[in-house]
Short mmCIF file of N, CA, C and O in Angstrom, two decimals:
data_model
loop_
_atom_site.label_atom_id
_atom_site.label_comp_id
_atom_site.label_asym_id
_atom_site.label_seq_id
_atom_site.Cartn_x
_atom_site.Cartn_y
_atom_site.Cartn_z
N UNK A 13 6.95 20.02 -18.70
CA UNK A 13 6.22 19.49 -17.65
C UNK A 13 6.43 19.83 -16.35
O UNK A 13 5.51 19.80 -15.44
N UNK A 14 7.60 20.22 -15.94
CA UNK A 14 7.86 20.64 -14.63
C UNK A 14 8.03 22.12 -14.53
O UNK A 14 8.56 22.61 -13.55
N UNK A 15 7.68 22.87 -15.54
CA UNK A 15 7.74 24.33 -15.44
C UNK A 15 8.85 24.78 -15.75
O UNK A 15 9.14 26.08 -15.72
N UNK A 16 9.93 24.16 -16.25
CA UNK A 16 11.28 24.68 -16.75
C UNK A 16 11.11 25.29 -18.06
O UNK A 16 10.42 24.76 -19.05
N UNK A 17 11.66 26.45 -18.19
CA UNK A 17 11.67 27.18 -19.61
C UNK A 17 13.05 27.16 -20.27
O UNK A 17 14.07 27.35 -19.42
N UNK A 18 13.13 26.83 -21.42
CA UNK A 18 14.37 26.86 -22.15
C UNK A 18 14.29 27.94 -23.10
O UNK A 18 13.22 28.12 -23.77
N UNK A 19 15.30 28.65 -23.48
CA UNK A 19 15.37 29.53 -24.55
C UNK A 19 16.70 29.41 -25.36
O UNK A 19 17.73 29.08 -24.84
N UNK A 20 16.42 29.36 -26.67
CA UNK A 20 17.57 29.43 -27.62
C UNK A 20 17.76 30.76 -28.19
O UNK A 20 16.94 31.34 -28.77
N UNK A 21 19.09 31.24 -27.93
CA UNK A 21 19.49 32.37 -28.39
C UNK A 21 20.70 32.86 -28.13
O UNK A 21 21.42 32.00 -27.47
N UNK A 22 21.36 33.94 -28.56
CA UNK A 22 22.75 34.27 -28.08
C UNK A 22 22.74 34.96 -26.94
O UNK A 22 22.42 36.00 -26.63
N UNK A 23 23.28 34.21 -25.89
CA UNK A 23 23.32 34.67 -24.44
C UNK A 23 24.45 35.67 -24.22
O UNK A 23 24.40 36.26 -23.08
N UNK A 24 25.25 35.76 -25.30
CA UNK A 24 26.07 37.05 -25.11
C UNK A 24 25.41 38.45 -25.15
O UNK A 24 26.03 39.48 -24.99
N UNK A 25 24.21 38.34 -25.62
CA UNK A 25 23.23 39.61 -25.75
C UNK A 25 22.39 39.70 -24.41
O UNK A 25 21.53 38.97 -24.34
N UNK A 26 22.89 40.74 -23.71
CA UNK A 26 21.90 40.82 -22.61
C UNK A 26 20.29 40.96 -22.96
O UNK A 26 19.49 40.57 -22.05
N UNK A 27 19.99 41.49 -23.99
CA UNK A 27 18.56 41.73 -24.41
C UNK A 27 17.88 40.22 -24.54
O UNK A 27 16.74 39.95 -24.10
N UNK A 28 18.73 39.30 -24.93
CA UNK A 28 18.08 37.81 -25.13
C UNK A 28 17.82 37.36 -23.76
O UNK A 28 16.78 36.65 -23.44
N UNK A 29 18.68 37.56 -22.69
CA UNK A 29 18.66 37.09 -21.39
C UNK A 29 17.59 37.77 -20.69
O UNK A 29 16.72 37.14 -20.07
N UNK A 30 17.38 39.12 -20.98
CA UNK A 30 16.19 39.82 -20.33
C UNK A 30 14.91 39.11 -20.82
O UNK A 30 14.06 39.00 -20.09
N UNK A 31 14.82 38.87 -22.22
CA UNK A 31 13.71 38.37 -22.74
C UNK A 31 13.40 37.06 -22.13
O UNK A 31 12.21 36.65 -22.05
N UNK A 32 14.48 36.31 -21.96
CA UNK A 32 14.27 35.05 -21.32
C UNK A 32 13.93 34.83 -19.84
O UNK A 32 13.56 33.97 -19.30
N UNK A 33 14.00 36.07 -19.25
CA UNK A 33 13.51 36.16 -17.72
C UNK A 33 14.77 35.87 -16.86
O UNK A 33 14.54 35.21 -15.76
N UNK A 34 15.79 36.27 -17.17
CA UNK A 34 17.14 36.10 -16.45
C UNK A 34 16.97 36.59 -15.03
O UNK A 34 17.66 35.81 -14.14
N UNK A 35 16.21 37.48 -14.79
CA UNK A 35 15.99 38.14 -13.31
C UNK A 35 15.35 37.06 -12.45
O UNK A 35 15.36 37.29 -11.32
N UNK A 36 14.55 36.18 -12.97
CA UNK A 36 13.86 35.20 -12.28
C UNK A 36 14.35 33.86 -12.52
O UNK A 36 13.77 32.81 -11.75
N UNK A 37 15.66 33.56 -12.93
CA UNK A 37 16.13 32.22 -13.22
C UNK A 37 16.67 31.60 -12.04
O UNK A 37 17.22 32.53 -11.18
N UNK A 38 16.73 30.51 -11.80
CA UNK A 38 17.14 29.76 -10.71
C UNK A 38 18.52 29.10 -11.14
O UNK A 38 19.38 28.99 -10.43
N UNK A 39 18.61 28.81 -12.46
CA UNK A 39 19.76 28.25 -13.02
C UNK A 39 19.95 28.45 -14.44
O UNK A 39 18.82 28.81 -15.11
N UNK A 40 21.28 28.89 -15.00
CA UNK A 40 21.48 29.23 -16.24
C UNK A 40 22.45 28.11 -16.66
O UNK A 40 23.51 27.82 -16.06
N UNK A 41 22.29 27.50 -17.88
CA UNK A 41 23.24 26.49 -18.51
C UNK A 41 23.82 27.06 -19.76
O UNK A 41 22.90 27.44 -20.73
N UNK A 42 25.04 27.25 -19.93
CA UNK A 42 25.67 27.87 -21.16
C UNK A 42 26.44 26.97 -21.99
O UNK A 42 27.18 26.10 -21.35
N UNK A 43 26.14 26.86 -23.30
CA UNK A 43 26.95 25.97 -24.08
C UNK A 43 27.75 26.73 -25.02
O UNK A 43 28.43 26.08 -26.19
N UNK A 44 27.92 27.99 -24.85
CA UNK A 44 28.62 28.94 -25.64
C UNK A 44 30.09 28.59 -25.62
O UNK A 44 30.70 28.17 -24.52
N UNK A 45 30.94 28.42 -26.84
CA UNK A 45 32.27 27.92 -26.82
C UNK A 45 33.34 29.14 -26.35
O UNK A 45 34.40 28.76 -25.82
N UNK A 46 32.88 30.42 -26.62
CA UNK A 46 33.86 31.40 -26.34
C UNK A 46 33.94 31.86 -24.88
O UNK A 46 33.09 32.09 -24.44
N UNK A 47 35.23 31.59 -24.44
CA UNK A 47 35.50 32.17 -22.93
C UNK A 47 35.02 33.53 -22.61
O UNK A 47 34.29 33.86 -21.83
N UNK A 48 35.29 34.38 -23.59
CA UNK A 48 34.76 35.85 -23.40
C UNK A 48 33.35 36.02 -23.35
O UNK A 48 32.77 36.86 -22.45
N UNK A 49 32.51 35.30 -24.24
CA UNK A 49 31.17 35.28 -23.96
C UNK A 49 30.57 34.84 -22.57
O UNK A 49 29.75 35.29 -22.09
N UNK A 50 31.31 33.68 -22.17
CA UNK A 50 30.93 33.19 -20.97
C UNK A 50 31.31 34.03 -19.89
O UNK A 50 30.49 34.16 -18.87
N UNK A 51 32.32 34.78 -19.87
CA UNK A 51 32.79 35.75 -18.73
C UNK A 51 31.69 36.86 -18.92
O UNK A 51 31.44 37.36 -17.68
N UNK A 52 31.28 37.30 -19.96
CA UNK A 52 30.20 38.27 -19.96
C UNK A 52 29.00 37.94 -19.44
O UNK A 52 28.40 38.46 -18.75
N UNK A 53 28.67 36.57 -19.61
CA UNK A 53 27.39 36.14 -19.16
C UNK A 53 27.53 36.01 -17.47
O UNK A 53 26.56 36.39 -16.87
N UNK A 54 28.66 35.65 -17.09
CA UNK A 54 28.84 35.67 -15.53
C UNK A 54 28.55 37.04 -14.94
O UNK A 54 28.10 37.09 -13.71
N UNK A 55 28.99 38.20 -15.70
CA UNK A 55 28.72 39.46 -15.11
C UNK A 55 27.12 39.75 -15.09
O UNK A 55 26.83 40.57 -14.24
N UNK A 56 26.43 39.12 -15.84
CA UNK A 56 25.01 39.30 -15.86
C UNK A 56 24.24 38.25 -15.02
O UNK A 56 23.40 38.71 -14.29
N UNK A 57 24.83 37.02 -14.65
CA UNK A 57 24.20 36.31 -13.78
C UNK A 57 24.71 35.94 -12.55
O UNK A 57 25.01 35.12 -11.85
N UNK A 58 25.21 37.14 -11.92
CA UNK A 58 25.89 37.21 -10.68
C UNK A 58 25.05 36.32 -9.35
O UNK A 58 25.96 35.54 -8.73
N UNK A 59 23.83 36.60 -9.40
CA UNK A 59 23.16 35.86 -8.41
C UNK A 59 22.61 34.49 -8.65
O UNK A 59 21.66 34.16 -8.09
N UNK A 60 22.78 34.04 -10.14
CA UNK A 60 22.28 32.96 -10.45
C UNK A 60 23.23 31.68 -10.63
O UNK A 60 24.27 32.14 -11.46
N UNK A 61 23.03 30.74 -10.17
CA UNK A 61 23.88 29.40 -10.64
C UNK A 61 24.08 29.25 -12.04
O UNK A 61 23.09 29.20 -12.74
N UNK A 62 25.30 29.38 -12.47
CA UNK A 62 25.63 29.40 -13.93
C UNK A 62 26.57 28.17 -14.25
O UNK A 62 27.61 28.19 -13.76
N UNK A 63 26.04 27.13 -14.93
CA UNK A 63 26.69 25.96 -15.31
C UNK A 63 27.26 26.22 -16.85
O UNK A 63 26.51 26.65 -17.73
N UNK A 64 28.57 25.77 -17.08
CA UNK A 64 29.25 26.00 -18.35
C UNK A 64 29.84 24.73 -18.86
O UNK A 64 30.34 23.88 -18.20
N UNK A 65 29.46 24.41 -20.22
CA UNK A 65 30.02 23.21 -20.82
C UNK A 65 31.22 23.82 -21.53
O UNK A 65 31.28 24.71 -22.33
N UNK A 66 32.42 23.18 -21.13
CA UNK A 66 33.74 23.65 -21.67
C UNK A 66 34.61 22.47 -22.10
O UNK A 66 34.30 21.37 -21.55
N UNK A 67 35.59 22.75 -22.93
CA UNK A 67 36.34 21.63 -23.31
C UNK A 67 37.84 21.91 -22.86
O UNK A 67 38.56 20.93 -22.97
N UNK A 68 38.11 23.10 -22.54
CA UNK A 68 39.56 23.41 -22.15
C UNK A 68 39.78 23.49 -20.58
O UNK A 68 38.94 24.38 -19.97
N UNK A 69 40.79 22.76 -19.88
CA UNK A 69 40.86 22.84 -18.52
C UNK A 69 41.12 24.41 -18.01
O UNK A 69 40.63 24.81 -17.10
N UNK A 70 41.80 25.24 -18.98
CA UNK A 70 42.15 26.64 -18.79
C UNK A 70 40.89 27.25 -18.62
O UNK A 70 40.58 28.20 -17.76
N UNK A 71 39.96 27.06 -19.46
CA UNK A 71 38.72 27.79 -19.32
C UNK A 71 37.92 27.39 -18.10
O UNK A 71 37.25 28.27 -17.63
N UNK A 72 37.82 26.15 -17.92
CA UNK A 72 37.27 25.69 -16.72
C UNK A 72 37.62 26.36 -15.41
O UNK A 72 36.93 26.98 -14.58
N UNK A 73 38.90 26.47 -15.31
CA UNK A 73 39.50 27.22 -14.15
C UNK A 73 39.15 28.67 -14.07
O UNK A 73 38.71 29.13 -13.09
N UNK A 74 39.13 29.28 -15.23
CA UNK A 74 38.91 30.86 -15.40
C UNK A 74 37.50 30.91 -14.93
O UNK A 74 37.20 31.98 -14.17
N UNK A 75 36.61 30.18 -15.39
CA UNK A 75 35.10 30.40 -15.07
C UNK A 75 34.74 29.89 -13.64
O UNK A 75 34.20 30.62 -13.06
N UNK A 76 35.51 29.09 -13.06
CA UNK A 76 35.37 28.58 -11.66
C UNK A 76 35.84 29.73 -10.84
O UNK A 76 35.24 30.04 -9.72
N UNK A 77 36.90 30.36 -11.28
CA UNK A 77 37.41 31.52 -10.47
C UNK A 77 36.50 32.68 -10.36
O UNK A 77 36.48 33.41 -9.25
N UNK A 78 35.60 32.69 -11.36
CA UNK A 78 34.77 33.86 -11.52
C UNK A 78 33.38 33.52 -10.93
O UNK A 78 32.39 34.34 -11.06
N UNK A 79 33.24 32.47 -10.38
CA UNK A 79 31.79 31.93 -9.73
C UNK A 79 31.13 30.97 -10.61
O UNK A 79 30.05 30.65 -10.22
N UNK A 80 31.50 30.60 -11.79
CA UNK A 80 30.80 29.62 -12.63
C UNK A 80 31.04 28.27 -12.15
O UNK A 80 31.96 27.92 -11.38
N UNK A 81 30.33 27.42 -12.58
CA UNK A 81 30.37 25.89 -12.38
C UNK A 81 30.59 25.24 -13.96
O UNK A 81 29.65 25.22 -14.61
N UNK A 82 31.87 25.08 -14.05
CA UNK A 82 32.26 24.29 -15.51
C UNK A 82 32.18 22.95 -15.35
O UNK A 82 32.34 22.27 -14.24
N UNK A 83 31.69 22.33 -16.48
CA UNK A 83 31.62 20.98 -16.80
C UNK A 83 32.65 20.58 -17.69
O UNK A 83 32.38 21.10 -19.08
N UNK A 84 33.61 19.93 -17.52
CA UNK A 84 34.65 19.64 -18.57
C UNK A 84 34.37 18.58 -19.49
O UNK A 84 34.45 17.44 -19.13
N UNK A 85 33.74 18.90 -20.73
CA UNK A 85 33.34 17.88 -21.54
C UNK A 85 34.39 17.14 -22.23
O UNK A 85 34.24 16.04 -22.73
N UNK A 86 35.60 17.57 -22.34
CA UNK A 86 36.60 16.99 -22.91
C UNK A 86 37.04 15.69 -22.53
O UNK A 86 37.23 14.68 -23.13
N UNK A 87 36.91 15.50 -21.20
CA UNK A 87 37.16 14.34 -20.47
C UNK A 87 36.06 13.22 -20.80
O UNK A 87 36.45 12.13 -21.07
N UNK A 88 34.83 13.66 -20.86
CA UNK A 88 33.91 12.81 -21.22
C UNK A 88 33.89 12.31 -22.56
O UNK A 88 33.70 11.07 -22.97
N UNK A 89 34.28 13.19 -23.41
CA UNK A 89 34.43 12.83 -24.86
C UNK A 89 35.53 11.95 -25.09
O UNK A 89 35.42 10.82 -25.84
N UNK A 90 36.65 12.16 -24.22
CA UNK A 90 37.81 11.20 -24.47
C UNK A 90 37.38 9.72 -24.13
O UNK A 90 37.81 8.68 -24.51
N UNK A 91 36.68 9.64 -22.80
CA UNK A 91 36.30 8.44 -22.28
C UNK A 91 35.21 7.62 -23.25
O UNK A 91 35.47 6.53 -23.51
N UNK A 92 34.32 8.36 -23.80
CA UNK A 92 33.48 7.90 -24.91
C UNK A 92 34.17 7.20 -26.15
O UNK A 92 34.06 6.30 -26.61
N UNK A 93 35.30 8.05 -26.52
CA UNK A 93 35.97 7.57 -27.75
C UNK A 93 36.88 6.37 -27.31
O UNK A 93 36.90 5.27 -28.05
N UNK A 94 37.42 6.22 -26.00
CA UNK A 94 38.16 5.00 -25.73
C UNK A 94 37.35 3.97 -25.65
O UNK A 94 37.59 2.64 -26.02
N UNK A 95 36.08 4.07 -24.98
CA UNK A 95 35.00 3.01 -24.87
C UNK A 95 34.64 2.45 -26.24
O UNK A 95 34.62 1.27 -26.72
N UNK A 96 34.39 3.48 -27.10
CA UNK A 96 34.02 2.96 -28.57
C UNK A 96 35.08 2.32 -29.18
O UNK A 96 34.88 1.16 -29.87
N UNK A 97 36.38 2.55 -29.09
CA UNK A 97 37.56 1.95 -29.61
C UNK A 97 37.73 0.62 -29.12
O UNK A 97 37.96 -0.28 -29.88
N UNK A 98 37.54 0.38 -27.95
CA UNK A 98 37.69 -0.80 -27.27
C UNK A 98 36.56 -1.78 -27.71
O UNK A 98 36.74 -3.03 -27.87
N UNK A 99 35.43 -1.32 -27.98
CA UNK A 99 34.27 -2.08 -28.40
C UNK A 99 34.31 -2.50 -29.97
O UNK A 99 33.75 -3.40 -30.34
N UNK A 100 35.05 -1.67 -30.77
CA UNK A 100 34.83 -1.75 -32.17
C UNK A 100 36.13 -2.20 -32.83
O UNK A 100 36.26 -2.33 -34.11
N UNK A 101 37.41 -2.15 -32.20
CA UNK A 101 38.73 -2.23 -32.90
C UNK A 101 39.42 -3.52 -32.22
O UNK A 101 39.17 -3.91 -31.23
#
């Protein structure tokens, strides 16, 4: 509706990113779990803001140091678990 294009594929493969139009992207969001794959993605998205969903603080720090924007999901998941426990137990 707003002109955003989403692509599902293995972003660890540069060809997938090229097919998705990475050269024209304003933002990339990665949900890949492997730090190595995300670090490779950052090499390709040098001039594009790249957000990463991560579960480990060490991975978040590594990606941040390399120019990525990590979102630490483990804290959100823990908060949700505590909230569920308080409501149901």
